[in-house]
Structure formats: C-alpha cells, structure tokens
C-alpha cells in the first residue's frame, strides 16, 4: 500500500489535475524537492488536504500532539539533521518496542529506511504537519544546542569580579564563538517556535530565558549568571546600541536571516537590580501575509468584521494581550482596504511592517512627534482611513 506515490493518490481522488502533477514533476527535476512539497508550494493543494488524503486512503493515523505524551528518549534517538532532512521526529515507543515516528511524508520509503537504520528499531509512521514537526525539532534540539553553547561559554568565561576589570573582558568575549552561537540559538529557537517575544532576565544567581508563545510565557533555559554581561553586550552590538550605557533603558533593532527569510527583531533593554533585562520582539513578516480567514475568526465573526471594515464611518478597537495577534489583524485588514480610491494613514510605534500604498507615520518622541500631534496633523491630510497604533495618549 505504501508503494503508491503521493502525487498519484491526490490525482486519483481529484485533488489535483494531471497538468498540475506534470508541472510539479518538471519542477522536481530541477530542485529535487519532494513532490508533495512542490504541490503545496505551487498552491496546487493545501497541506491539510494532503494529510487527510493519506489518512483516509492509506489508514495512516494523524497524530494529535495536544494529547500525545512525547518521550524525550525517543526524540533523541535520531539527530536533528536527520529529522530535518526527512521532516520527521520520533515521539514515543510502543509496548513492543516499535518506535512511533511523526512524519510529513509516510510514503517516503527512503526516509523510513534511514530512520530504521539510525535507530535500530522498527518504525510505525504517523502523520503530522510540516510546521508541527519543525516546531518540535526546534523545541527539543535548539534548546540543547543553546545549552551546550552556554556551558561552553561559561567554562571559558572570566572569573574576575571587579567591575572595571570585567568591562574590558566583556568586550573581548562578545565576539567569542560560544556567546555568538548562544545568542543566535536563543533567537532562532524563538522564531521557529512561533514566539512573539523572547525575555532574557538576570537574577541573583542565574539568567532565565523565556519565550511567549500563544500569549503565554514558557521557560526555554537557564544559563550561568557569568554569561549575562557578554550576552547583553553581544545583543547591543547587533542592534547598534551603546554597550557602555548600563543605567538607562535602550531600544534598538536587528534584522536576521533565519531559515531563508528576514526576521525583524525589536530590542528593549531595561536596567534592573540584578542587571539589564532584554526583551526581543520577533516580527516575522510572513505573519502579515495572511488572509482574513486565517485570523481565527468563526464564519459568523468574520462576516461581522467584513461588514464593519466596509462601513464608511465608525471606529474599530482591536485589543488584547501581548502576542494575541493585534498587529497581524490590523495589517491584514489594512491590506484588504488598501485601494487607490482611499487615502490610508497610520501612526505606529514602531512601524512593524511597511505596506506599499499606505502612508505610515513613525512616532518620534525626541522630535515631539507623538500619537496626539500626528493625529492632529493627519486630520488635515484628507484621510479616508486612519489607524492609530496606541490610544493611551490620544
């Protein structure tokens, strides 16, 4: 049963046409990607359709990670690179010793053979989405890489205690490979886990790293307190901030390329009694390219929202906690309203994503450009639609 190819299955059940399959096969000759991946990337079929087809026609169960206990010993039975290569992750052992593996393409016999060879176990494949698997790989392996970098840095770290002597040592350490790898690993893990923010918090005897996913903070790791100054200095250098200033808050920005896409990072540094706390806001541009039906509204709610945004007059308030999707919702609605017949002006702090055809104003407190002063001027700009990023001062 598993010898049938995924393209043939989708064709048989009317999910794609012969022309689409032929085009995907032609593309495969050039980039050597899996045919299922190409069909999804080209927009011929949705990943969910592929998974449902495999589940229904081949009887391969779809794993529900929200109710499945994942055994770390099983996960670590393969390497991160093997899991990444085949988009697969072992999740637990059955009573008879068979290894259950969540995999995106259970028809890939080479992948199953590789997994059996690497683990020495018989493999029982279950279906899972690509993003689900990648997030699990990031959670279990990226943290390990970051911990290893932290431990390596801590071993090589300085043992002096006088602040004046430490400052020069910190400057020497910020380009040290372990601390570079540690900072990169923390940020990369946050991006791959879909976090909206990463918190690096110093305490008396440790540094705690947490990330906010789906509105809730989760602890990623703890690192040695001696690494804190070098971590802060490394991030300040990346965001072009003053590494000598430790008494005042600072804000900066970084653009990092992670997994082939540019990620905007907004840096906020706040002095606390145990050192400078860093919060990294992750602005993944892909999150702003979603359609209304992907915002999480029910069909009834979506109909109400569509009616509201097309009213000629009125006001809409978008509220919610950090990471709840306020910005994604606003940008999605603005993109739909962005036509040549409307003058749209926004006031933001910061401008999280640049929208072509929309007049975006960046708040500049030092120059006296606040939400209030900007709004006063916008009203003289013949606006049709105004978006105000914050209304605390308006």
GROMACS .gro file of C-alpha atoms in nm:
model
  394
    1UNK     CA    1   0.000   0.000   0.000
    2UNK     CA    2   0.283   0.237   0.084
    3UNK     CA    3   0.434   0.192  -0.264
    4UNK     CA    4   0.181   0.431  -0.419
    5UNK     CA    5   0.318   0.782  -0.466
    6UNK     CA    6   0.152   1.081  -0.307
    7UNK     CA    7   0.104   1.258  -0.642
    8UNK     CA    8  -0.082   0.957  -0.783
    9UNK     CA    9  -0.305   0.938  -0.475
   10UNK     CA   10  -0.402   1.305  -0.500
   11UNK     CA   11  -0.467   1.267  -0.873
   12UNK     CA   12  -0.685   0.958  -0.823
   13UNK     CA   13  -0.904   1.139  -0.573
   14UNK     CA   14  -0.944   1.455  -0.778
   15UNK     CA   15  -0.740   1.685  -0.553
   16UNK     CA   16  -0.505   1.785  -0.837
   17UNK     CA   17  -0.512   1.766  -1.216
   18UNK     CA   18  -0.278   1.574  -1.445
   19UNK     CA   19  -0.140   1.906  -1.573
   20UNK     CA   20  -0.055   2.016  -1.218
   21UNK     CA   21   0.115   1.685  -1.144
   22UNK     CA   22   0.316   1.705  -1.467
   23UNK     CA   23   0.422   2.061  -1.386
   24UNK     CA   24   0.525   1.956  -1.034
   25UNK     CA   25   0.728   1.664  -1.174
   26UNK     CA   26   0.902   1.903  -1.414
   27UNK     CA   27   0.991   2.133  -1.123
   28UNK     CA   28   1.115   1.833  -0.926
   29UNK     CA   29   1.369   1.758  -1.199
   30UNK     CA   30   1.526   2.098  -1.127
   31UNK     CA   31   1.514   2.134  -0.748
   32UNK     CA   32   1.491   1.767  -0.635
   33UNK     CA   33   1.230   1.850  -0.371
   34UNK     CA   34   0.959   1.601  -0.271
   35UNK     CA   35   0.658   1.606  -0.500
   36UNK     CA   36   0.418   1.674  -0.212
   37UNK     CA   37   0.621   1.978  -0.105
   38UNK     CA   38   0.621   2.115  -0.461
   39UNK     CA   39   0.245   2.071  -0.499
   40UNK     CA   40   0.190   2.264  -0.175
   41UNK     CA   41   0.444   2.537  -0.257
   42UNK     CA   42   0.292   2.591  -0.601
   43UNK     CA   43  -0.053   2.631  -0.446
   44UNK     CA   44  -0.199   2.329  -0.626
   45UNK     CA   45  -0.311   2.173  -0.298
   46UNK     CA   46  -0.318   2.255   0.074
   47UNK     CA   47  -0.106   2.054   0.318
   48UNK     CA   48  -0.418   1.970   0.519
   49UNK     CA   49  -0.572   1.813   0.207
   50UNK     CA   50  -0.261   1.601   0.153
   51UNK     CA   51  -0.266   1.480   0.514
   52UNK     CA   52  -0.639   1.399   0.506
   53UNK     CA   53  -0.599   1.208   0.180
   54UNK     CA   54  -0.317   0.997   0.323
   55UNK     CA   55  -0.507   0.937   0.646
   56UNK     CA   56  -0.827   0.833   0.468
   57UNK     CA   57  -0.687   0.630   0.180
   58UNK     CA   58  -0.392   0.459   0.348
   59UNK     CA   59  -0.525   0.434   0.703
   60UNK     CA   60  -0.221   0.614   0.845
   61UNK     CA   61  -0.334   0.790   1.165
   62UNK     CA   62  -0.288   1.164   1.218
   63UNK     CA   63  -0.113   1.240   1.547
   64UNK     CA   64  -0.268   1.493   1.786
   65UNK     CA   65   0.027   1.647   1.969
   66UNK     CA   66  -0.200   1.815   2.222
   67UNK     CA   67  -0.295   1.475   2.364
   68UNK     CA   68   0.024   1.279   2.293
   69UNK     CA   69   0.297   1.231   2.553
   70UNK     CA   70   0.633   1.274   2.383
   71UNK     CA   71   0.924   1.073   2.521
   72UNK     CA   72   1.248   1.272   2.506
   73UNK     CA   73   1.446   0.947   2.487
   74UNK     CA   74   1.259   0.862   2.167
   75UNK     CA   75   1.314   1.208   2.019
   76UNK     CA   76   1.687   1.192   2.085
   77UNK     CA   77   1.718   0.853   1.914
   78UNK     CA   78   1.791   1.044   1.591
   79UNK     CA   79   1.995   1.353   1.513
   80UNK     CA   80   1.846   1.694   1.445
   81UNK     CA   81   1.984   1.687   1.089
   82UNK     CA   82   1.818   1.352   1.014
   83UNK     CA   83   1.486   1.479   1.147
   84UNK     CA   84   1.520   1.799   0.943
   85UNK     CA   85   1.618   1.608   0.630
   86UNK     CA   86   1.312   1.382   0.636
   87UNK     CA   87   1.073   1.616   0.822
   88UNK     CA   88   1.026   1.350   1.088
   89UNK     CA   89   1.053   1.316   1.464
   90UNK     CA   90   1.028   1.005   1.685
   91UNK     CA   91   0.771   1.065   1.961
   92UNK     CA   92   0.741   0.750   2.175
   93UNK     CA   93   0.799   0.374   2.199
   94UNK     CA   94   0.512   0.128   2.184
   95UNK     CA   95   0.494  -0.155   2.438
   96UNK     CA   96   0.651  -0.397   2.189
   97UNK     CA   97   0.950  -0.163   2.133
   98UNK     CA   98   0.833  -0.029   1.797
   99UNK     CA   99   0.926   0.337   1.755
  100UNK     CA  100   0.638   0.571   1.664
  101UNK     CA  101   0.760   0.844   1.428
  102UNK     CA  102   0.563   1.152   1.326
  103UNK     CA  103   0.647   1.217   0.962
  104UNK     CA  104   0.517   1.455   0.697
  105UNK     CA  105   0.553   1.207   0.408
  106UNK     CA  106   0.496   0.844   0.518
  107UNK     CA  107   0.525   0.731   0.155
  108UNK     CA  108   0.895   0.819   0.152
  109UNK     CA  109   1.044   0.470   0.182
  110UNK     CA  110   1.400   0.606   0.182
  111UNK     CA  111   1.316   0.819   0.487
  112UNK     CA  112   1.166   0.522   0.672
  113UNK     CA  113   1.470   0.308   0.588
  114UNK     CA  114   1.704   0.583   0.711
  115UNK     CA  115   1.512   0.612   1.038
  116UNK     CA  116   1.516   0.237   1.096
  117UNK     CA  117   1.888   0.223   1.024
  118UNK     CA  118   1.964   0.518   1.257
  119UNK     CA  119   1.752   0.392   1.548
  120UNK     CA  120   1.783   0.017   1.508
  121UNK     CA  121   1.406  -0.005   1.565
  122UNK     CA  122   1.104  -0.099   1.361
  123UNK     CA  123   0.923   0.221   1.263
  124UNK     CA  124   0.549   0.290   1.291
  125UNK     CA  125   0.475   0.611   1.096
  126UNK     CA  126   0.203   0.856   1.193
  127UNK     CA  127   0.105   1.171   1.003
  128UNK     CA  128   0.194   1.523   1.113
  129UNK     CA  129   0.213   1.868   0.954
  130UNK     CA  130   0.546   2.011   0.846
  131UNK     CA  131   0.525   2.310   1.081
  132UNK     CA  132   0.425   2.086   1.373
  133UNK     CA  133   0.733   1.869   1.320
  134UNK     CA  134   0.968   2.164   1.270
  135UNK     CA  135   0.846   2.327   1.591
  136UNK     CA  136   0.906   2.006   1.787
  137UNK     CA  137   1.254   1.966   1.639
  138UNK     CA  138   1.329   2.326   1.736
  139UNK     CA  139   1.196   2.274   2.088
  140UNK     CA  140   1.396   1.959   2.160
  141UNK     CA  141   1.717   2.025   1.969
  142UNK     CA  142   1.766   2.403   1.955
  143UNK     CA  143   1.746   2.428   2.334
  144UNK     CA  144   2.011   2.158   2.358
  145UNK     CA  145   2.238   2.349   2.119
  146UNK     CA  146   2.186   2.671   2.316
  147UNK     CA  147   2.258   2.496   2.645
  148UNK     CA  148   2.574   2.345   2.502
  149UNK     CA  149   2.689   2.687   2.381
  150UNK     CA  150   2.609   2.838   2.721
  151UNK     CA  151   2.804   2.569   2.903
  152UNK     CA  152   3.099   2.606   2.668
  153UNK     CA  153   3.098   2.982   2.710
  154UNK     CA  154   3.066   2.953   3.087
  155UNK     CA  155   3.369   2.726   3.105
  156UNK     CA  156   3.579   2.972   2.908
  157UNK     CA  157   3.428   3.271   3.083
  158UNK     CA  158   3.614   3.509   3.305
  159UNK     CA  159   3.650   3.456   3.679
  160UNK     CA  160   3.729   3.816   3.779
  161UNK     CA  161   3.484   4.005   3.999
  162UNK     CA  162   3.583   4.372   3.983
  163UNK     CA  163   3.355   4.567   3.751
  164UNK     CA  164   3.632   4.779   3.596
  165UNK     CA  165   3.830   4.469   3.510
  166UNK     CA  166   3.521   4.294   3.379
  167UNK     CA  167   3.429   4.561   3.126
  168UNK     CA  168   3.733   4.506   2.906
  169UNK     CA  169   3.694   4.131   2.941
  170UNK     CA  170   3.332   4.153   2.827
  171UNK     CA  171   3.437   4.345   2.516
  172UNK     CA  172   3.680   4.066   2.437
  173UNK     CA  173   3.415   3.799   2.494
  174UNK     CA  174   3.133   3.939   2.279
  175UNK     CA  175   3.289   3.806   1.959
  176UNK     CA  176   3.369   3.474   2.122
  177UNK     CA  177   3.212   3.193   1.917
  178UNK     CA  178   3.018   3.031   2.207
  179UNK     CA  179   2.836   3.353   2.304
  180UNK     CA  180   2.761   3.430   1.938
  181UNK     CA  181   2.622   3.080   1.898
  182UNK     CA  182   2.427   3.109   2.224
  183UNK     CA  183   2.255   3.435   2.126
  184UNK     CA  184   2.182   3.306   1.775
  185UNK     CA  185   2.040   2.980   1.914
  186UNK     CA  186   1.809   3.165   2.154
  187UNK     CA  187   1.672   3.388   1.877
  188UNK     CA  188   1.642   3.106   1.623
  189UNK     CA  189   1.455   2.888   1.870
  190UNK     CA  190   1.212   3.170   1.942
  191UNK     CA  191   1.144   3.224   1.571
  192UNK     CA  192   1.096   2.855   1.495
  193UNK     CA  193   0.864   2.809   1.793
  194UNK     CA  194   0.646   3.096   1.669
  195UNK     CA  195   0.722   3.315   1.973
  196UNK     CA  196   0.620   3.680   1.973
  197UNK     CA  197   0.880   3.777   2.236
  198UNK     CA  198   1.196   3.639   2.398
  199UNK     CA  199   1.283   3.750   2.752
  200UNK     CA  200   1.641   3.735   2.888
  201UNK     CA  201   1.614   3.804   3.261
  202UNK     CA  202   1.904   3.832   3.510
  203UNK     CA  203   1.860   3.725   3.871
  204UNK     CA  204   2.100   3.699   4.161
  205UNK     CA  205   2.240   3.357   4.071
  206UNK     CA  206   2.119   3.282   3.718
  207UNK     CA  207   1.986   3.415   3.390
  208UNK     CA  208   1.643   3.293   3.283
  209UNK     CA  209   1.538   3.281   2.917
  210UNK     CA  210   1.168   3.265   2.838
  211UNK     CA  211   0.960   3.295   2.522
  212UNK     CA  212   0.599   3.397   2.472
  213UNK     CA  213   0.403   3.155   2.255
  214UNK     CA  214   0.026   3.194   2.203
  215UNK     CA  215   0.018   3.466   2.467
  216UNK     CA  216   0.184   3.265   2.747
  217UNK     CA  217   0.547   3.271   2.862
  218UNK     CA  218   0.739   2.943   2.864
  219UNK     CA  219   1.087   2.890   3.008
  220UNK     CA  220   1.342   2.796   2.743
  221UNK     CA  221   1.653   2.757   2.956
  222UNK     CA  222   1.864   2.886   3.243
  223UNK     CA  223   2.226   2.994   3.190
  224UNK     CA  224   2.515   3.081   3.415
  225UNK     CA  225   2.498   3.433   3.558
  226UNK     CA  226   2.858   3.494   3.445
  227UNK     CA  227   2.742   3.484   3.082
  228UNK     CA  228   2.496   3.770   3.127
  229UNK     CA  229   2.722   4.069   3.055
  230UNK     CA  230   2.854   3.912   2.737
  231UNK     CA  231   2.502   3.822   2.617
  232UNK     CA  232   2.386   4.180   2.674
  233UNK     CA  233   2.691   4.326   2.502
  234UNK     CA  234   2.654   4.092   2.207
  235UNK     CA  235   2.289   4.194   2.156
  236UNK     CA  236   2.377   4.564   2.198
  237UNK     CA  237   2.642   4.534   1.927
  238UNK     CA  238   2.399   4.353   1.695
  239UNK     CA  239   2.137   4.629   1.746
  240UNK     CA  240   2.388   4.916   1.731
  241UNK     CA  241   2.334   5.029   2.092
  242UNK     CA  242   2.576   5.183   2.342
  243UNK     CA  243   2.742   4.892   2.523
  244UNK     CA  244   2.887   5.124   2.789
  245UNK     CA  245   2.543   5.257   2.896
  246UNK     CA  246   2.401   5.036   3.171
  247UNK     CA  247   2.196   5.284   3.375
  248UNK     CA  248   1.929   5.386   3.122
  249UNK     CA  249   1.680   5.193   2.906
  250UNK     CA  250   1.774   5.149   2.540
  251UNK     CA  251   1.582   5.043   2.230
  252UNK     CA  252   1.721   4.906   1.907
  253UNK     CA  253   1.652   4.683   1.608
  254UNK     CA  254   1.812   4.387   1.430
  255UNK     CA  255   1.736   4.211   1.100
  256UNK     CA  256   1.840   3.844   1.099
  257UNK     CA  257   1.809   3.590   0.822
  258UNK     CA  258   1.666   3.271   0.969
  259UNK     CA  259   1.568   2.971   0.756
  260UNK     CA  260   1.596   3.180   0.440
  261UNK     CA  261   1.375   3.471   0.544
  262UNK     CA  262   1.444   3.808   0.702
  263UNK     CA  263   1.315   3.845   1.058
  264UNK     CA  264   1.279   4.190   1.220
  265UNK     CA  265   1.379   4.198   1.587
  266UNK     CA  266   1.297   4.493   1.815
  267UNK     CA  267   1.526   4.512   2.118
  268UNK     CA  268   1.426   4.665   2.451
  269UNK     CA  269   1.682   4.684   2.734
  270UNK     CA  270   1.577   4.777   3.087
  271UNK     CA  271   1.814   4.811   3.387
  272UNK     CA  272   1.704   4.601   3.687
  273UNK     CA  273   1.863   4.546   4.028
  274UNK     CA  274   2.044   4.234   3.901
  275UNK     CA  275   2.148   4.370   3.562
  276UNK     CA  276   1.995   4.460   3.229
  277UNK     CA  277   1.686   4.270   3.119
  278UNK     CA  278   1.637   4.222   2.745
  279UNK     CA  279   1.311   4.166   2.562
  280UNK     CA  280   1.332   4.076   2.194
  281UNK     CA  281   1.011   4.132   1.998
  282UNK     CA  282   1.003   3.899   1.696
  283UNK     CA  283   0.834   4.042   1.389
  284UNK     CA  284   0.807   3.767   1.130
  285UNK     CA  285   0.696   3.929   0.806
  286UNK     CA  286   0.525   3.608   0.695
  287UNK     CA  287   0.270   3.657   0.973
  288UNK     CA  288   0.149   3.971   0.798
  289UNK     CA  289   0.080   3.791   0.469
  290UNK     CA  290  -0.223   3.603   0.598
  291UNK     CA  291  -0.581   3.632   0.482
  292UNK     CA  292  -0.884   3.715   0.698
  293UNK     CA  293  -0.996   3.353   0.717
  294UNK     CA  294  -0.663   3.263   0.885
  295UNK     CA  295  -0.707   3.514   1.171
  296UNK     CA  296  -0.901   3.272   1.389
  297UNK     CA  297  -1.248   3.423   1.346
  298UNK     CA  298  -1.553   3.198   1.325
  299UNK     CA  299  -1.754   3.234   1.000
  300UNK     CA  300  -2.012   3.443   1.188
  301UNK     CA  301  -1.747   3.670   1.342
  302UNK     CA  302  -1.572   3.707   1.007
  303UNK     CA  303  -1.896   3.821   0.846
  304UNK     CA  304  -1.939   4.083   1.120
  305UNK     CA  305  -1.581   4.207   1.078
  306UNK     CA  306  -1.618   4.232   0.699
  307UNK     CA  307  -1.930   4.439   0.746
  308UNK     CA  308  -1.758   4.668   0.996
  309UNK     CA  309  -1.447   4.744   0.789
  310UNK     CA  310  -1.652   4.843   0.486
  311UNK     CA  311  -1.871   5.092   0.673
  312UNK     CA  312  -1.800   5.448   0.550
  313UNK     CA  313  -1.786   5.581   0.909
  314UNK     CA  314  -1.709   5.448   1.256
  315UNK     CA  315  -1.430   5.320   1.478
  316UNK     CA  316  -1.293   4.972   1.543
  317UNK     CA  317  -1.090   4.894   1.857
  318UNK     CA  318  -0.851   4.599   1.841
  319UNK     CA  319  -0.743   4.499   2.193
  320UNK     CA  320  -0.572   4.202   2.354
  321UNK     CA  321  -0.265   4.086   2.548
  322UNK     CA  322   0.089   4.067   2.411
  323UNK     CA  323   0.121   3.814   2.130
  324UNK     CA  324  -0.254   3.776   2.077
  325UNK     CA  325  -0.244   3.890   1.714
  326UNK     CA  326  -0.343   4.257   1.728
  327UNK     CA  327  -0.083   4.369   1.473
  328UNK     CA  328  -0.149   4.074   1.242
  329UNK     CA  329  -0.520   4.152   1.248
  330UNK     CA  330  -0.470   4.523   1.180
  331UNK     CA  331  -0.223   4.469   0.894
  332UNK     CA  332  -0.446   4.205   0.735
  333UNK     CA  333  -0.748   4.437   0.740
  334UNK     CA  334  -0.542   4.732   0.615
  335UNK     CA  335  -0.411   4.530   0.321
  336UNK     CA  336  -0.767   4.445   0.220
  337UNK     CA  337  -0.874   4.809   0.244
  338UNK     CA  338  -0.568   4.935   0.055
  339UNK     CA  339  -0.708   5.056  -0.278
  340UNK     CA  340  -0.630   5.352  -0.499
  341UNK     CA  341  -0.958   5.523  -0.408
  342UNK     CA  342  -0.880   5.555  -0.035
  343UNK     CA  343  -0.620   5.764   0.149
  344UNK     CA  344  -0.497   5.546   0.437
  345UNK     CA  345  -0.267   5.690   0.706
  346UNK     CA  346  -0.125   5.507   1.009
  347UNK     CA  347   0.059   5.622   1.321
  348UNK     CA  348   0.275   5.347   1.471
  349UNK     CA  349   0.545   5.294   1.729
  350UNK     CA  350   0.722   5.114   1.579
  351UNK     CA  351   0.621   5.063   1.217
  352UNK     CA  352   0.626   4.684   1.226
  353UNK     CA  353   0.583   4.622   0.855
  354UNK     CA  354   0.596   4.853   0.553
  355UNK     CA  355   0.279   4.843   0.343
  356UNK     CA  356   0.302   4.969  -0.014
  357UNK     CA  357   0.039   5.232  -0.090
  358UNK     CA  358  -0.025   5.324   0.275
  359UNK     CA  359   0.113   5.638   0.441
  360UNK     CA  360   0.279   5.517   0.760
  361UNK     CA  361   0.400   5.759   1.028
  362UNK     CA  362   0.667   5.656   1.279
  363UNK     CA  363   0.632   5.813   1.624
  364UNK     CA  364   0.942   6.012   1.722
  365UNK     CA  365   0.922   6.123   2.085
  366UNK     CA  366   1.258   6.305   2.076
  367UNK     CA  367   1.135   6.524   1.792
  368UNK     CA  368   0.796   6.576   1.955
  369UNK     CA  369   0.606   6.359   1.706
  370UNK     CA  370   0.362   6.176   1.933
  371UNK     CA  371   0.037   5.994   1.859
  372UNK     CA  372  -0.153   6.308   1.957
  373UNK     CA  373   0.043   6.551   1.737
  374UNK     CA  374   0.043   6.306   1.445
  375UNK     CA  375  -0.333   6.255   1.467
  376UNK     CA  376  -0.390   6.631   1.473
  377UNK     CA  377  -0.191   6.671   1.151
  378UNK     CA  378  -0.343   6.366   0.981
  379UNK     CA  379  -0.690   6.517   1.010
  380UNK     CA  380  -0.567   6.792   0.776
  381UNK     CA  381  -0.440   6.534   0.524
  382UNK     CA  382  -0.783   6.445   0.380
  383UNK     CA  383  -0.777   6.087   0.520
  384UNK     CA  384  -1.033   5.816   0.443
  385UNK     CA  385  -0.898   5.560   0.691
  386UNK     CA  386  -0.674   5.621   0.995
  387UNK     CA  387  -0.502   5.353   1.201
  388UNK     CA  388  -0.364   5.456   1.542
  389UNK     CA  389  -0.118   5.207   1.694
  390UNK     CA  390  -0.186   5.309   2.055
  391UNK     CA  391  -0.462   5.515   2.214
  392UNK     CA  392  -0.317   5.555   2.563
  393UNK     CA  393  -0.218   5.916   2.491
  394UNK     CA  394  -0.480   6.006   2.230
   0.00000   0.00000   0.00000
